[in-house]
Amino acid sequence: MAMNLTPKQLHILQRIRETRLTRGYSPTMQELADELDVSKVTVFEHIDALVRKGALTRQKNKARSLEISPDLELPDEQTNTRLPLVGSIAAGSPIEAIETREHLDLETIFAPSGKGSVGGTTFVLKVRGDSMIDAHVADGDFVVCRKIDGPPKQGDMVVALVDRDEATLKFYFKDRRGGVRLEPANEKYEPLIVEADRVRFQGVCIGVVRAY
């Protein structure tokens, strides 16, 4: 779905998309106002316009309910090789989730260009640490991830957000005590076992990109 968007409206949509990917929830109106250096009233006007255009949905009286229409394709998603690079992910001890607004263009790394289409539910994270080294994911690699809304499958390599602010890349398993076991792929590290309600799954790894 294409539509006429102003630069600030496009900026708002990109900000919402990337915040939801990295943190699991949308930014507030005040956060968007601070980002754009405008008043909350101006942000409300942009949001109302985007809702009328069908680009956004929101729930009234709920602070973090903004969601981008699944049919909307933003300009930086309209190429087969350019993916949003939304932050870093720990492959060691969990780290605070870090948000960026960069992009990784696979065409600049591989030639010829890759085939297939990537949409707004696919994103890239840069790996920090060596806890997944035995799964051939090294420090400095880029993991290509697909966003998921439900629970992952046993053994999936997942992007897990622990306690809403610590992101880590690990294999997912159900713990026999009812919790979640986040398993590294390096014998130097112990599994991270946490209660299920402390973990939100942001995506599953579907590929690894490494530049030499």
CSV table of N, CA, C and O in Angstrom, one decimal, residues 100-153:
chain,number,residue,atom,x,y,z
A,100,THR,N,19.0,2.0,17.1
A,100,THR,CA,19.7,2.9,16.2
A,100,THR,C,18.7,3.1,15.0
A,100,THR,O,17.7,2.4,14.9
A,101,ARG,N,19.0,4.0,14.1
A,101,ARG,CA,18.2,4.2,13.0
A,101,ARG,C,19.0,4.1,11.7
A,101,ARG,O,18.9,4.8,10.8
A,102,GLU,N,19.9,3.1,11.7
A,102,GLU,CA,20.8,2.8,10.5
A,102,GLU,C,20.1,1.7,9.7
A,102,GLU,O,19.1,1.1,10.1
A,103,HIS,N,20.7,1.4,8.5
A,103,HIS,CA,20.2,0.4,7.7
A,103,HIS,C,21.4,-0.5,7.2
A,103,HIS,O,22.5,0.0,7.1
A,104,LEU,N,21.2,-1.7,6.9
A,104,LEU,CA,22.2,-2.6,6.3
A,104,LEU,C,21.7,-3.0,5.0
A,104,LEU,O,20.6,-3.6,4.8
A,105,ASP,N,22.4,-2.6,4.0
A,105,ASP,CA,22.1,-2.9,2.6
A,105,ASP,C,22.9,-4.2,2.2
A,105,ASP,O,24.1,-4.1,2.0
A,106,LEU,N,22.2,-5.3,2.0
A,106,LEU,CA,22.9,-6.5,1.7
A,106,LEU,C,23.6,-6.5,0.3
A,106,LEU,O,24.6,-7.2,0.1
A,107,GLU,N,23.1,-5.6,-0.6
A,107,GLU,CA,23.7,-5.5,-1.9
A,107,GLU,C,25.1,-4.9,-1.8
A,107,GLU,O,26.0,-5.2,-2.6
A,108,THR,N,25.5,-4.2,-0.7
A,108,THR,CA,26.8,-3.6,-0.5
A,108,THR,C,27.8,-4.7,0.0
A,108,THR,O,29.0,-4.5,0.0
A,109,ILE,N,27.2,-5.8,0.4
A,109,ILE,CA,28.1,-6.9,1.0
A,109,ILE,C,28.2,-8.1,0.0
A,109,ILE,O,29.3,-8.6,-0.2
A,110,PHE,N,27.1,-8.4,-0.6
A,110,PHE,CA,27.1,-9.6,-1.5
A,110,PHE,C,26.8,-9.1,-3.0
A,110,PHE,O,26.0,-8.3,-3.2
A,111,ALA,N,27.4,-9.8,-3.9
A,111,ALA,CA,27.1,-9.6,-5.3
A,111,ALA,C,27.1,-11.0,-6.0
A,111,ALA,O,28.0,-11.8,-5.7
A,112,PRO,N,26.1,-11.3,-6.8
A,112,PRO,CA,25.0,-10.4,-7.2
A,112,PRO,C,24.0,-10.2,-6.1
A,112,PRO,O,24.1,-10.9,-5.1
A,113,SER,N,23.0,-9.3,-6.3
A,113,SER,CA,22.0,-9.1,-5.3
A,113,SER,C,21.2,-10.3,-4.9
A,113,SER,O,21.0,-11.2,-5.8
A,114,GLY,N,20.8,-10.4,-3.7
A,114,GLY,CA,20.1,-11.6,-3.2
A,114,GLY,C,18.7,-11.5,-3.8
A,114,GLY,O,18.2,-10.5,-4.3
A,115,LYS,N,18.0,-12.7,-3.8
A,115,LYS,CA,16.7,-12.8,-4.4
A,115,LYS,C,15.7,-12.9,-3.2
A,115,LYS,O,16.0,-13.3,-2.1
A,116,GLY,N,14.4,-12.6,-3.5
A,116,GLY,CA,13.4,-12.6,-2.5
A,116,GLY,C,13.1,-11.3,-1.9
A,116,GLY,O,13.9,-10.4,-2.0
A,117,SER,N,11.9,-11.2,-1.4
A,117,SER,CA,11.5,-9.9,-0.9
A,117,SER,C,11.5,-9.9,0.7
A,117,SER,O,11.2,-10.9,1.3
A,118,VAL,N,11.9,-8.8,1.3
A,118,VAL,CA,11.9,-8.6,2.7
A,118,VAL,C,10.9,-7.5,3.0
A,118,VAL,O,10.8,-6.5,2.4
A,119,GLY,N,10.1,-7.7,4.0
A,119,GLY,CA,9.1,-6.8,4.4
A,119,GLY,C,9.4,-6.1,5.7
A,119,GLY,O,10.4,-6.3,6.3
A,120,GLY,N,8.4,-5.4,6.2
A,120,GLY,CA,8.6,-4.7,7.5
A,120,GLY,C,8.7,-5.5,8.7
A,120,GLY,O,9.0,-5.1,9.8
A,121,THR,N,8.4,-6.9,8.6
A,121,THR,CA,8.5,-7.8,9.7
A,121,THR,C,9.9,-8.4,9.8
A,121,THR,O,10.2,-9.2,10.6
A,122,THR,N,10.8,-8.0,8.9
A,122,THR,CA,12.2,-8.5,8.9
A,122,THR,C,13.1,-7.4,9.3
A,122,THR,O,13.0,-6.3,8.8
A,123,PHE,N,14.1,-7.7,10.2
A,123,PHE,CA,15.0,-6.7,10.6
A,123,PHE,C,16.4,-7.3,10.9
A,123,PHE,O,16.5,-8.6,10.9
A,124,VAL,N,17.4,-6.5,11.2
A,124,VAL,CA,18.7,-6.9,11.4
A,124,VAL,C,19.3,-6.4,12.7
A,124,VAL,O,19.0,-5.3,13.1
A,125,LEU,N,20.0,-7.3,13.4
A,125,LEU,CA,20.7,-6.9,14.6
A,125,LEU,C,22.2,-7.3,14.5
A,125,LEU,O,22.5,-8.3,13.9
A,126,LYS,N,23.1,-6.4,15.0
A,126,LYS,CA,24.5,-6.7,15.0
A,126,LYS,C,24.8,-7.4,16.3
A,126,LYS,O,24.5,-7.0,17.4
A,127,VAL,N,25.6,-8.5,16.2
A,127,VAL,CA,25.9,-9.4,17.4
A,127,VAL,C,27.0,-8.8,18.2
A,127,VAL,O,28.1,-8.4,17.6
A,128,ARG,N,26.9,-8.9,19.5
A,128,ARG,CA,28.0,-8.5,20.4
A,128,ARG,C,28.2,-9.8,21.3
A,128,ARG,O,27.3,-10.2,21.9
A,129,GLY,N,29.5,-10.2,21.3
A,129,GLY,CA,29.8,-11.4,22.2
A,129,GLY,C,29.9,-12.7,21.4
A,129,GLY,O,29.7,-12.7,20.2
A,130,ASP,N,30.4,-13.7,22.2
A,130,ASP,CA,30.7,-15.0,21.5
A,130,ASP,C,29.9,-16.2,22.0
A,130,ASP,O,30.3,-17.3,21.8
A,131,SER,N,28.8,-15.9,22.7
A,131,SER,CA,28.1,-17.0,23.3
A,131,SER,C,27.3,-17.9,22.3
A,131,SER,O,26.9,-19.0,22.6
A,132,MET,N,27.2,-17.5,21.0
A,132,MET,CA,26.6,-18.3,20.0
A,132,MET,C,27.6,-18.8,19.0
A,132,MET,O,27.2,-19.2,17.9
A,133,ILE,N,28.9,-18.8,19.3
A,133,ILE,CA,29.9,-19.1,18.4
A,133,ILE,C,29.8,-20.5,17.8
A,133,ILE,O,30.1,-20.8,16.6
A,134,ASP,N,29.4,-21.5,18.6
A,134,ASP,CA,29.3,-22.8,18.2
A,134,ASP,C,28.1,-23.0,17.2
A,134,ASP,O,28.0,-24.1,16.6
A,135,ALA,N,27.2,-22.0,17.1
A,135,ALA,CA,26.2,-22.0,16.1
A,135,ALA,C,26.6,-21.2,14.9
A,135,ALA,O,25.7,-20.8,14.1
A,136,HIS,N,27.9,-20.9,14.8
A,136,HIS,CA,28.4,-20.1,13.7
A,136,HIS,C,27.9,-18.7,13.7
A,136,HIS,O,27.7,-18.1,12.6
A,137,VAL,N,27.7,-18.1,14.8
A,137,VAL,CA,27.3,-16.7,15.0
A,137,VAL,C,28.3,-16.1,15.8
A,137,VAL,O,28.5,-16.3,17.0
A,138,ALA,N,29.2,-15.2,15.2
A,138,ALA,CA,30.3,-14.6,15.9
A,138,ALA,C,30.1,-13.2,16.2
A,138,ALA,O,29.2,-12.5,15.7
A,139,ASP,N,30.9,-12.7,17.1
A,139,ASP,CA,30.9,-11.2,17.4
A,139,ASP,C,31.1,-10.4,16.2
A,139,ASP,O,32.0,-10.7,15.4
A,140,GLY,N,30.2,-9.4,15.9
A,140,GLY,CA,30.3,-8.6,14.7
A,140,GLY,C,29.5,-9.1,13.6
A,140,GLY,O,29.3,-8.3,12.6
A,141,ASP,N,28.9,-10.3,13.7
A,141,ASP,CA,28.0,-10.8,12.6
A,141,ASP,C,26.7,-10.0,12.7
A,141,ASP,O,26.3,-9.4,13.7
A,142,PHE,N,26.0,-10.0,11.6
A,142,PHE,CA,24.6,-9.5,11.5
A,142,PHE,C,23.6,-10.7,11.4
A,142,PHE,O,23.8,-11.5,10.6
A,143,VAL,N,22.7,-10.7,12.3
A,143,VAL,CA,21.6,-11.7,12.3
A,143,VAL,C,20.4,-11.1,11.7
A,143,VAL,O,19.9,-10.0,12.1
A,144,VAL,N,19.8,-11.8,10.7
A,144,VAL,CA,18.6,-11.4,10.0
A,144,VAL,C,17.5,-12.1,10.7
A,144,VAL,O,17.5,-13.3,10.9
A,145,CYS,N,16.5,-11.3,11.2
A,145,CYS,CA,15.4,-11.9,12.1
A,145,CYS,C,14.1,-11.6,11.5
A,145,CYS,O,13.8,-10.6,10.9
A,146,ARG,N,13.1,-12.5,11.8
A,146,ARG,CA,11.7,-12.3,11.4
A,146,ARG,C,11.0,-12.1,12.7
A,146,ARG,O,11.0,-12.9,13.7
A,147,LYS,N,10.2,-11.0,12.7
A,147,LYS,CA,9.4,-10.7,13.9
A,147,LYS,C,8.3,-11.7,14.1
A,147,LYS,O,7.7,-12.2,13.2
A,148,ILE,N,8.1,-12.1,15.4
A,148,ILE,CA,7.0,-13.0,15.7
A,148,ILE,C,6.1,-12.4,16.8
A,148,ILE,O,6.5,-11.6,17.6
A,149,ASP,N,4.9,-12.8,16.7
A,149,ASP,CA,3.9,-12.3,17.7
A,149,ASP,C,3.6,-13.3,18.8
A,149,ASP,O,3.2,-13.0,19.9
A,150,GLY,N,3.7,-14.6,18.5
A,150,GLY,CA,3.5,-15.7,19.4
A,150,GLY,C,4.8,-16.3,19.9
A,150,GLY,O,5.9,-15.8,19.7
A,151,PRO,N,4.6,-17.4,20.7
A,151,PRO,CA,5.8,-18.1,21.2
A,151,PRO,C,6.7,-18.7,20.1
A,151,PRO,O,6.1,-19.2,19.1
A,152,PRO,N,8.0,-18.8,20.2
A,152,PRO,CA,8.8,-19.5,19.2
A,152,PRO,C,8.7,-21.0,19.4
A,152,PRO,O,8.0,-21.5,20.3
A,153,LYS,N,9.3,-21.7,18.5
A,153,LYS,CA,9.3,-23.2,18.5
A,153,LYS,C,10.6,-23.6,19.3
A,153,LYS,O,11.6,-22.9,19.4
